[in-house]
Amino acid sequence: MSKVILNVEGMSCGACVNKVEESVGQLNGVESVKVQLPAGKADVTFNDSTINLDDIKVVIQNTGYEIKENADKEDGSACSCCG
């Protein structure tokens, strides 16, 4: 199992959290996903022999959010699911 913390931009409400957790959680090989809304992070535990990290990132991006490789500040961007 591998564990990664992804910096996800564009989330600002509970619906955003649900969208990311649901879409990533349904992937074959993902054991768990927990989004920390205030920090803009998603903790993902997955079986790297079943799914790779790039596939997980693509699913998050297809859900309407961006992955930021080096998050060093929050920018207060608008919610991408309801605004």
Tab-separated table of C-alpha atoms in Angstrom:
chain	number	residue	atom	x	y	z
A	1	MET	CA	0.000	0.000	0.000
A	2	SER	CA	1.057	3.544	-0.696
A	3	LYS	CA	-0.148	6.685	1.007
A	4	VAL	CA	-0.010	10.161	-0.498
A	5	ILE	CA	-1.242	13.592	0.509
A	6	LEU	CA	-2.443	15.578	-2.488
A	7	ASN	CA	-2.896	19.342	-2.515
A	8	VAL	CA	-6.307	19.953	-4.088
A	9	GLU	CA	-7.381	23.438	-5.176
A	10	GLY	CA	-10.922	24.656	-5.704
A	11	MET	CA	-12.687	22.955	-2.798
A	12	SER	CA	-14.628	25.215	-0.469
A	13	CYS	CA	-17.608	23.303	0.907
A	14	GLY	CA	-18.855	19.936	2.058
A	15	ALA	CA	-20.178	19.087	-1.406
A	16	CYS	CA	-16.649	19.505	-2.764
A	17	VAL	CA	-15.343	17.098	-0.141
A	18	ASN	CA	-18.040	14.563	-0.968
A	19	LYS	CA	-17.333	14.760	-4.705
A	20	VAL	CA	-13.622	14.091	-4.271
A	21	GLU	CA	-14.043	11.375	-1.645
A	22	GLU	CA	-16.739	9.612	-3.664
A	23	SER	CA	-15.003	9.749	-7.041
A	24	VAL	CA	-11.604	8.647	-5.729
A	25	GLY	CA	-13.067	6.147	-3.268
A	26	GLN	CA	-14.818	4.261	-6.076
A	27	LEU	CA	-11.549	3.555	-7.897
A	28	ASN	CA	-10.360	-0.036	-7.908
A	29	GLY	CA	-7.254	-0.189	-5.746
A	30	VAL	CA	-8.057	2.800	-3.528
A	31	GLU	CA	-8.295	1.680	0.082
A	32	SER	CA	-9.242	5.030	1.631
A	33	VAL	CA	-9.536	8.725	0.885
A	34	LYS	CA	-10.029	11.479	3.437
A	35	VAL	CA	-10.295	15.121	2.410
A	36	GLN	CA	-9.223	17.865	4.800
A	37	LEU	CA	-11.180	20.864	3.520
A	38	PRO	CA	-9.495	23.647	5.542
A	39	ALA	CA	-6.044	22.437	4.464
A	40	GLY	CA	-7.075	21.716	0.874
A	41	LYS	CA	-5.611	18.232	1.074
A	42	ALA	CA	-6.678	14.703	0.248
A	43	ASP	CA	-5.052	11.764	2.020
A	44	VAL	CA	-5.229	8.735	-0.255
A	45	THR	CA	-4.171	5.181	0.564
A	46	PHE	CA	-4.009	2.912	-2.462
A	47	ASN	CA	-2.567	-0.316	-3.818
A	48	ASP	CA	0.075	0.831	-6.290
A	49	SER	CA	0.049	-2.534	-8.032
A	50	THR	CA	-3.618	-1.940	-8.948
A	51	ILE	CA	-3.774	1.806	-9.619
A	52	ASN	CA	-1.154	4.488	-10.066
A	53	LEU	CA	-1.032	7.981	-8.632
A	54	ASP	CA	-1.468	9.666	-12.010
A	55	ASP	CA	-4.815	7.893	-12.489
A	56	ILE	CA	-5.997	9.184	-9.111
A	57	LYS	CA	-4.933	12.726	-10.005
A	58	VAL	CA	-6.796	12.545	-13.328
A	59	VAL	CA	-10.015	11.511	-11.556
A	60	ILE	CA	-9.728	14.473	-9.176
A	61	GLN	CA	-9.099	16.835	-12.092
A	62	ASN	CA	-12.026	15.369	-14.043
A	63	THR	CA	-14.195	16.060	-10.992
A	64	GLY	CA	-13.405	19.765	-11.372
A	65	TYR	CA	-10.455	20.409	-9.075
A	66	GLU	CA	-6.768	21.055	-9.620
A	67	ILE	CA	-3.809	19.267	-8.111
A	68	LYS	CA	-1.083	21.643	-6.990
A	69	GLU	CA	2.286	19.976	-6.652
A	70	ASN	CA	3.757	22.466	-4.153
A	71	ALA	CA	1.077	24.135	-2.072
A	72	ASP	CA	2.555	26.845	0.073
A	73	LYS	CA	-0.458	29.086	0.585
A	74	GLU	CA	-4.208	29.121	0.312
A	75	ASP	CA	-5.606	31.475	-2.300
A	76	GLY	CA	-9.334	31.478	-1.415
A	77	SER	CA	-10.388	30.468	-4.904
A	78	ALA	CA	-14.064	30.041	-5.686
A	79	CYS	CA	-15.812	26.754	-5.122
A	80	SER	CA	-15.791	24.781	-8.350
A	81	CYS	CA	-18.876	22.695	-7.589
A	82	CYS	CA	-21.351	25.395	-6.567
A	83	GLY	CA	-19.967	28.739	-7.537
